mmCIF file of C-alpha atoms in Angstrom:
data_model
loop_
_atom_site.group_PDB
_atom_site.id
_atom_site.type_symbol
_atom_site.label_atom_id
_atom_site.label_comp_id
_atom_site.label_asym_id
_atom_site.label_seq_id
_atom_site.Cartn_x
_atom_site.Cartn_y
_atom_site.Cartn_z
ATOM 1 C CA MET A 479 89.301 136.010 73.252
ATOM 2 C CA SER A 480 86.877 137.286 75.867
ATOM 3 C CA SER A 481 83.315 137.988 74.809
ATOM 4 C CA SER A 482 83.113 141.188 76.860
ATOM 5 C CA THR A 483 82.929 144.298 74.713
ATOM 6 C CA THR A 484 82.973 147.947 75.738
ATOM 7 C CA SER A 485 82.459 151.061 73.675
ATOM 8 C CA ALA A 486 85.379 153.411 73.064
ATOM 9 C CA PRO A 487 84.739 156.884 74.536
ATOM 10 C CA THR A 488 84.711 159.808 72.144
ATOM 11 C CA LEU A 489 85.407 162.576 74.680
ATOM 12 C CA PRO A 490 89.019 163.190 75.754
ATOM 13 C CA ASP A 491 90.098 162.584 79.327
ATOM 14 C CA ALA A 492 91.135 165.515 81.511
ATOM 15 C CA PRO A 493 94.757 166.512 80.788
ATOM 16 C CA GLU A 494 95.649 166.576 84.480
ATOM 17 C CA ASP A 495 94.798 162.847 84.657
ATOM 18 C CA TYR A 496 97.280 161.830 81.941
ATOM 19 C CA PRO A 497 98.406 159.090 81.115
ATOM 20 C CA TRP A 498 94.894 157.587 81.529
ATOM 21 C CA THR A 499 96.175 154.008 81.479
ATOM 22 C CA GLY A 500 94.442 152.813 84.639
ATOM 23 C CA PRO A 501 95.886 150.347 87.145
ATOM 24 C CA ALA A 502 97.335 147.795 84.697
ATOM 25 C CA VAL A 503 98.100 147.138 81.060
ATOM 26 C CA ARG A 504 95.783 144.800 79.152
ATOM 27 C CA SER A 505 95.461 143.030 75.837
ATOM 28 C CA ALA A 506 92.495 144.093 73.740
ATOM 29 C CA LEU A 507 91.178 144.396 70.224
ATOM 30 C CA LEU A 508 89.727 147.699 69.035
ATOM 31 C CA LEU A 509 86.850 147.081 66.621
ATOM 32 C CA GLY A 510 84.204 149.239 65.018
ATOM 33 C CA SER A 511 81.705 147.770 67.487
ATOM 34 C CA GLY A 512 83.836 148.510 70.554
ATOM 35 C CA ILE A 513 86.745 147.063 72.535
ATOM 36 C CA VAL A 514 87.072 143.311 73.073
ATOM 37 C CA ASP A 515 89.296 141.806 75.778
ATOM 38 C CA LEU A 516 92.040 139.511 74.501
ATOM 39 C CA ASP A 517 93.524 138.394 77.814
ATOM 40 C CA PRO A 518 92.662 134.796 78.696
ATOM 41 C CA GLU A 519 91.430 133.721 82.118
ATOM 42 C CA GLY A 520 94.162 134.264 84.705
ATOM 43 C CA ALA A 521 96.343 136.503 82.536
ATOM 44 C CA ASP A 522 96.175 139.336 85.069
ATOM 45 C CA ASP A 523 97.875 137.074 87.621
ATOM 46 C CA ALA A 524 100.700 135.885 85.375
ATOM 47 C CA PRO A 525 103.544 138.010 84.000
ATOM 48 C CA THR A 526 104.444 137.952 80.322
ATOM 49 C CA GLU A 527 107.665 136.083 81.091
ATOM 50 C CA ALA A 528 106.616 133.251 83.340
ATOM 51 C CA SER A 529 107.142 129.610 84.070
ATOM 52 C CA THR A 530 105.856 127.193 81.450
ATOM 53 C CA GLY A 531 102.641 126.477 83.341
ATOM 54 C CA ASP A 532 101.795 130.143 83.882
ATOM 55 C CA ARG A 533 102.771 131.007 80.326
ATOM 56 C CA ASP A 534 100.255 128.523 78.916
ATOM 57 C CA ARG A 535 97.596 130.154 81.080
ATOM 58 C CA ALA A 536 98.561 133.723 80.167
ATOM 59 C CA LEU A 537 99.170 133.505 76.422
ATOM 60 C CA VAL A 538 97.181 135.667 74.040
ATOM 61 C CA ASP A 539 96.288 133.638 70.961
ATOM 62 C CA VAL A 540 97.728 135.010 67.694
ATOM 63 C CA ALA A 541 95.424 132.902 65.520
ATOM 64 C CA THR A 542 92.390 134.347 67.291
ATOM 65 C CA ILE A 543 93.619 137.894 66.606
ATOM 66 C CA ASP A 544 94.184 137.193 62.908
ATOM 67 C CA GLN A 545 90.768 135.527 62.640
ATOM 68 C CA ALA A 546 89.129 138.572 64.188
ATOM 69 C CA LEU A 547 91.016 140.906 61.848
ATOM 70 C CA ALA A 548 90.003 138.820 58.835
ATOM 71 C CA ALA A 549 86.363 138.942 59.930
ATOM 72 C CA GLU A 550 86.619 142.752 59.930
ATOM 73 C CA GLY A 551 88.277 142.803 56.497
ATOM 74 C CA ALA A 552 91.385 144.267 58.143
ATOM 75 C CA ALA A 553 95.075 143.708 57.407
ATOM 76 C CA PRO A 554 96.613 140.663 59.150
ATOM 77 C CA LEU A 555 99.358 140.975 61.758
ATOM 78 C CA ALA A 556 102.034 140.102 59.188
ATOM 79 C CA GLU A 557 101.206 143.265 57.221
ATOM 80 C CA ARG A 558 101.284 145.601 60.227
ATOM 81 C CA THR A 559 103.952 147.577 62.097
ATOM 82 C CA LEU A 560 104.558 146.670 65.739
ATOM 83 C CA VAL A 561 104.798 149.729 68.001
ATOM 84 C CA VAL A 562 105.416 149.582 71.757
ATOM 85 C CA ALA A 563 103.584 152.391 73.558
ATOM 86 C CA VAL A 564 104.720 154.013 76.811
ATOM 87 C CA GLY A 565 101.933 156.504 77.551
ATOM 88 C CA SER A 566 98.273 156.896 76.684
ATOM 89 C CA ASN A 567 98.747 155.129 73.323
ATOM 90 C CA GLN A 568 98.667 151.927 75.366
ATOM 91 C CA THR A 569 94.893 152.250 75.593
ATOM 92 C CA PRO A 570 92.422 151.411 72.794
ATOM 93 C CA GLU A 571 90.317 154.369 73.943
ATOM 94 C CA THR A 572 93.093 156.868 73.119
ATOM 95 C CA ILE A 573 93.789 155.335 69.718
ATOM 96 C CA ALA A 574 90.069 155.256 68.878
ATOM 97 C CA ARG A 575 89.852 158.998 69.578
ATOM 98 C CA LYS A 576 92.877 159.663 67.388
ATOM 99 C CA TYR A 577 91.321 157.737 64.512
ATOM 100 C CA ALA A 578 88.031 159.614 64.942
ATOM 101 C CA ARG A 579 89.692 163.042 65.063
ATOM 102 C CA SER A 580 91.627 162.325 61.860
ATOM 103 C CA GLY A 581 88.409 162.472 59.848
ATOM 104 C CA ARG A 582 89.750 159.711 57.597
ATOM 105 C CA ASP A 583 87.888 156.656 56.423
ATOM 106 C CA LEU A 584 89.970 154.117 58.363
ATOM 107 C CA GLN A 585 89.651 150.440 59.071
ATOM 108 C CA ILE A 586 89.947 150.822 62.838
ATOM 109 C CA ALA A 587 90.493 147.184 63.873
ATOM 110 C CA THR A 588 93.695 147.317 65.952
ATOM 111 C CA PRO A 589 95.232 144.717 68.307
ATOM 112 C CA PHE A 590 96.828 145.715 71.643
ATOM 113 C CA VAL A 591 98.927 143.058 73.396
ATOM 114 C CA ARG A 592 100.760 143.098 76.725
ATOM 115 C CA CYS A 593 104.512 142.826 76.499
ATOM 116 C CA THR A 594 107.666 142.815 78.588
ATOM 117 C CA VAL A 595 110.620 144.910 77.449
ATOM 118 C CA HIS A 596 114.118 144.983 78.910
ATOM 119 C CA GLY A 597 116.597 147.858 78.889
ATOM 120 C CA LEU A 598 113.857 150.450 78.497
ATOM 121 C CA ALA A 599 112.161 152.711 81.044
ATOM 122 C CA VAL A 600 109.513 155.417 80.839
ATOM 123 C CA GLY A 601 109.963 159.035 81.848
ATOM 124 C CA HIS A 602 108.662 162.401 80.668
ATOM 125 C CA CYS A 603 109.136 164.267 77.400
ATOM 126 C CA ALA A 604 110.928 167.593 77.963
ATOM 127 C CA HIS A 605 108.043 169.403 76.260
ATOM 128 C CA THR A 606 104.346 169.693 76.978
ATOM 129 C CA SER A 607 101.539 168.413 74.799
ATOM 130 C CA ALA A 608 99.064 170.747 73.117
ATOM 131 C CA ARG A 609 96.731 170.278 76.105
ATOM 132 C CA GLY A 610 99.389 171.252 78.641
ATOM 133 C CA TYR A 611 100.329 167.947 80.259
ATOM 134 C CA ILE A 612 103.855 166.508 80.306
ATOM 135 C CA PRO A 613 103.619 163.307 78.259
ATOM 136 C CA ALA A 614 105.500 160.042 78.638
ATOM 137 C CA ALA A 615 108.695 159.244 76.764
ATOM 138 C CA PRO A 616 110.912 156.137 76.715
ATOM 139 C CA TYR A 617 114.615 156.116 77.525
ATOM 140 C CA ARG A 618 117.398 153.551 77.690
ATOM 141 C CA ALA A 619 117.784 152.062 81.170
ATOM 142 C CA ASP A 620 120.078 149.049 81.363
ATOM 143 C CA GLY A 621 118.763 146.424 83.762
ATOM 144 C CA GLU A 622 115.199 147.751 83.784
ATOM 145 C CA ARG A 623 112.160 145.596 82.958
ATOM 146 C CA MET A 624 108.834 147.160 81.995
ATOM 147 C CA GLU A 625 105.350 145.782 81.382
ATOM 148 C CA LEU A 626 103.902 147.795 78.489
ATOM 149 C CA VAL A 627 101.524 147.363 75.539
ATOM 150 C CA ALA A 628 102.475 146.651 71.937
ATOM 151 C CA THR A 629 100.127 147.650 69.135
ATOM 152 C CA TRP A 630 99.988 146.490 65.531
ATOM 153 C CA PHE A 631 99.026 149.298 63.108
ATOM 154 C CA ASP A 632 98.298 149.022 59.405
ATOM 155 C CA ASP A 633 99.879 151.674 57.155
ATOM 156 C CA ALA A 634 96.914 154.062 57.193
ATOM 157 C CA GLN A 635 96.487 153.785 60.969
ATOM 158 C CA LEU A 636 100.204 154.337 61.530
ATOM 159 C CA ALA A 637 100.154 157.492 59.387
ATOM 160 C CA VAL A 638 97.365 158.903 61.573
ATOM 161 C CA VAL A 639 99.152 158.094 64.823
ATOM 162 C CA ASP A 640 102.427 159.550 63.490
ATOM 163 C CA GLU A 641 100.647 162.842 62.823
ATOM 164 C CA THR A 642 99.383 162.987 66.416
ATOM 165 C CA GLU A 643 102.946 162.821 67.792
ATOM 166 C CA PRO A 644 104.586 166.143 66.756
ATOM 167 C CA ASN A 645 107.003 166.047 69.714
ATOM 168 C CA TYR A 646 108.240 162.565 68.895
ATOM 169 C CA GLU A 647 110.171 160.619 66.286
ATOM 170 C CA ARG A 648 109.177 157.034 65.639
ATOM 171 C CA VAL A 649 112.380 155.003 65.880
ATOM 172 C CA ARG A 650 113.071 151.322 65.378
ATOM 173 C CA LEU A 651 114.656 149.413 68.256
ATOM 174 C CA ASP A 652 116.621 146.217 67.788
ATOM 175 C CA ALA A 653 115.582 143.480 70.190
ATOM 176 C CA SER A 654 119.235 142.524 70.629
ATOM 177 C CA ARG A 655 119.593 145.776 72.597
ATOM 178 C CA PHE A 656 116.067 146.043 73.967
ATOM 179 C CA PRO A 657 114.626 142.502 74.228
ATOM 180 C CA LEU A 658 110.861 142.247 73.870
ATOM 181 C CA THR A 659 108.540 139.377 74.747
ATOM 182 C CA LEU A 660 104.890 139.606 73.729
ATOM 183 C CA ALA A 661 102.023 138.035 75.658
ATOM 184 C CA THR A 662 101.569 135.882 72.554
ATOM 185 C CA GLY A 663 104.842 134.150 73.476
ATOM 186 C CA GLU A 664 106.661 135.705 70.518
ATOM 187 C CA ALA A 665 109.935 137.645 70.708
ATOM 188 C CA PRO A 666 110.141 139.884 67.606
ATOM 189 C CA ALA A 667 113.503 140.960 66.201
ATOM 190 C CA HIS A 668 112.576 144.636 66.249
ATOM 191 C CA TYR A 669 109.788 147.074 67.041
ATOM 192 C CA ASP A 670 109.112 150.816 66.962
ATOM 193 C CA VAL A 671 108.700 153.339 69.765
ATOM 194 C CA TYR A 672 107.872 157.039 69.787
ATOM 195 C CA ALA A 673 111.017 158.732 71.148
ATOM 196 C CA SER A 674 110.981 162.320 72.384
ATOM 197 C CA SER A 675 112.420 164.909 69.982
ATOM 198 C CA TRP A 676 113.215 167.116 73.000
ATOM 199 C CA GLY A 677 114.966 164.687 75.322
ATOM 200 C CA VAL A 678 113.578 163.517 78.654
ATOM 201 C CA VAL A 679 113.166 165.402 81.925
ATOM 202 C CA ALA A 680 115.990 164.431 84.289
ATOM 203 C CA HIS A 681 117.303 165.379 87.721
ATOM 204 C CA GLU A 682 120.749 163.748 87.726
ATOM 205 C CA ARG A 683 119.005 160.845 85.961
ATOM 206 C CA PRO A 684 115.702 160.637 84.033
ATOM 207 C CA ILE A 685 112.678 161.104 86.283
ATOM 208 C CA PRO A 686 110.445 158.001 86.019
ATOM 209 C CA LEU A 687 106.902 158.507 84.792
ATOM 210 C CA ARG A 688 104.597 159.903 87.453
ATOM 211 C CA HIS A 689 101.070 158.590 87.129
ATOM 212 C CA ARG A 690 99.499 161.883 88.130
ATOM 213 C CA GLN A 691 100.448 165.202 86.563
ATOM 214 C CA GLN A 692 100.164 166.801 89.999
ATOM 215 C CA GLU A 693 103.071 164.667 91.225
ATOM 216 C CA MET A 694 105.292 165.764 88.342
ATOM 217 C CA PHE A 695 104.391 169.437 88.635
ATOM 218 C CA ASP A 696 105.023 169.402 92.391
ATOM 219 C CA GLU A 697 108.346 167.632 91.871
ATOM 220 C CA LEU A 698 109.493 170.241 89.361
ATOM 221 C CA VAL A 699 108.350 173.071 91.640
ATOM 222 C CA ALA A 700 110.481 171.586 94.429
ATOM 223 C CA ILE A 701 113.491 171.568 92.088
ATOM 224 C CA THR A 702 112.978 174.874 90.256
ATOM 225 C CA GLY A 703 110.503 176.960 92.267
ATOM 226 C CA ALA A 704 108.847 177.917 88.959
ATOM 227 C CA PRO A 705 105.543 179.803 89.554
ATOM 228 C CA VAL A 706 104.073 178.522 86.274
ATOM 229 C CA LEU A 707 103.920 175.007 87.773
ATOM 230 C CA ILE A 708 102.417 175.952 91.132
ATOM 231 C CA GLY A 709 98.771 175.091 91.811
ATOM 232 C CA HIS A 710 96.196 172.466 90.958
ATOM 233 C CA ALA A 711 97.248 170.292 88.025
ATOM 234 C CA ALA A 712 94.245 171.334 85.924
ATOM 235 C CA GLU A 713 95.220 174.993 86.300
ATOM 236 C CA VAL A 714 98.864 174.269 85.504
ATOM 237 C CA CYS A 715 97.901 172.310 82.370
ATOM 238 C CA ALA A 716 95.745 175.249 81.240
ATOM 239 C CA ARG A 717 98.701 177.629 81.690
ATOM 240 C CA LEU A 718 101.093 175.392 79.816
ATOM 241 C CA ALA A 719 98.601 174.855 76.988
ATOM 242 C CA VAL A 720 98.779 178.563 76.126
ATOM 243 C CA ALA A 721 102.560 178.724 76.663
ATOM 244 C CA PRO A 722 103.752 175.657 74.753
ATOM 245 C CA ASP A 723 107.476 176.400 75.109
ATOM 246 C CA ALA A 724 107.416 177.229 78.827
ATOM 247 C CA LEU A 725 108.197 173.754 80.132
ATOM 248 C CA ASN A 726 110.998 173.101 77.647
ATOM 249 C CA THR A 727 112.574 176.487 78.385
ATOM 250 C CA LEU A 728 112.327 175.895 82.130
ATOM 251 C CA VAL A 729 113.910 172.441 82.185
ATOM 252 C CA ARG A 730 116.717 173.512 79.860
ATOM 253 C CA GLU A 731 117.518 176.586 81.960
ATOM 254 C CA HIS A 732 117.797 174.342 85.016
ATOM 255 C CA GLY A 733 119.785 171.599 83.289
ATOM 256 C CA LEU A 734 116.955 169.106 83.663
ATOM 257 C CA VAL A 735 117.136 167.458 80.235
ATOM 258 C CA ALA A 736 118.877 164.213 79.265
ATOM 259 C CA GLU A 737 119.220 162.317 76.010
ATOM 260 C CA ASP A 738 117.070 159.191 75.811
ATOM 261 C CA GLY A 739 119.876 156.911 74.549
ATOM 262 C CA LEU A 740 117.631 155.225 71.997
ATOM 263 C CA ARG A 741 119.189 156.406 68.730
#
């Protein structure tokens, strides 16, 4: 475990910059004192599924995580629920803000570990968030391979995160259909994801996640010509925040919604 620690920000990021994940996924441990890197030296250069030599170099140590959790008086990994995130929940900063906004007296120690998942891809929920951006949503995509982040939540933490996802249903995926390999070297039998309750935005097939809201808004304008989506992304997010059903109505009228294939 790296000794570098950073503080978790308390102010939300701009909605037009969603999903706020930065250039690459990372393994980290959220603690009351800040965020500690979990990736070993060289992990950024080696994929989760690698040759034996690279795997030894890239593994995140499970024993180190459990030792850190025990030092915080937090629940061990064996007593937590594994959830694979596809959007901003991949970042400790987002989860820290959700815990803080809940107002609950939580044990916030939470591990985040890189993972590779097969048969799953990431697109956009067919509904906007409360802040007006179009959030990420997973969907079945045979043959796809994604590098994402898996998070272990205790029961109280999971209840808080569930409440922050009103447009989603947490569903359990069987690894026989959607194989998962963690950067710890483990391959769990199942894991949870937050699946869109509204379907995913699709144009013949699901539209893959765009890493800038401006790209997604411009793409939908090109398809639909909808005035509500025209302009700078910050302005569009502000419009959609006060018209929460506008995006869902628009994509349904234009036949731009597909089932995610996860249930």
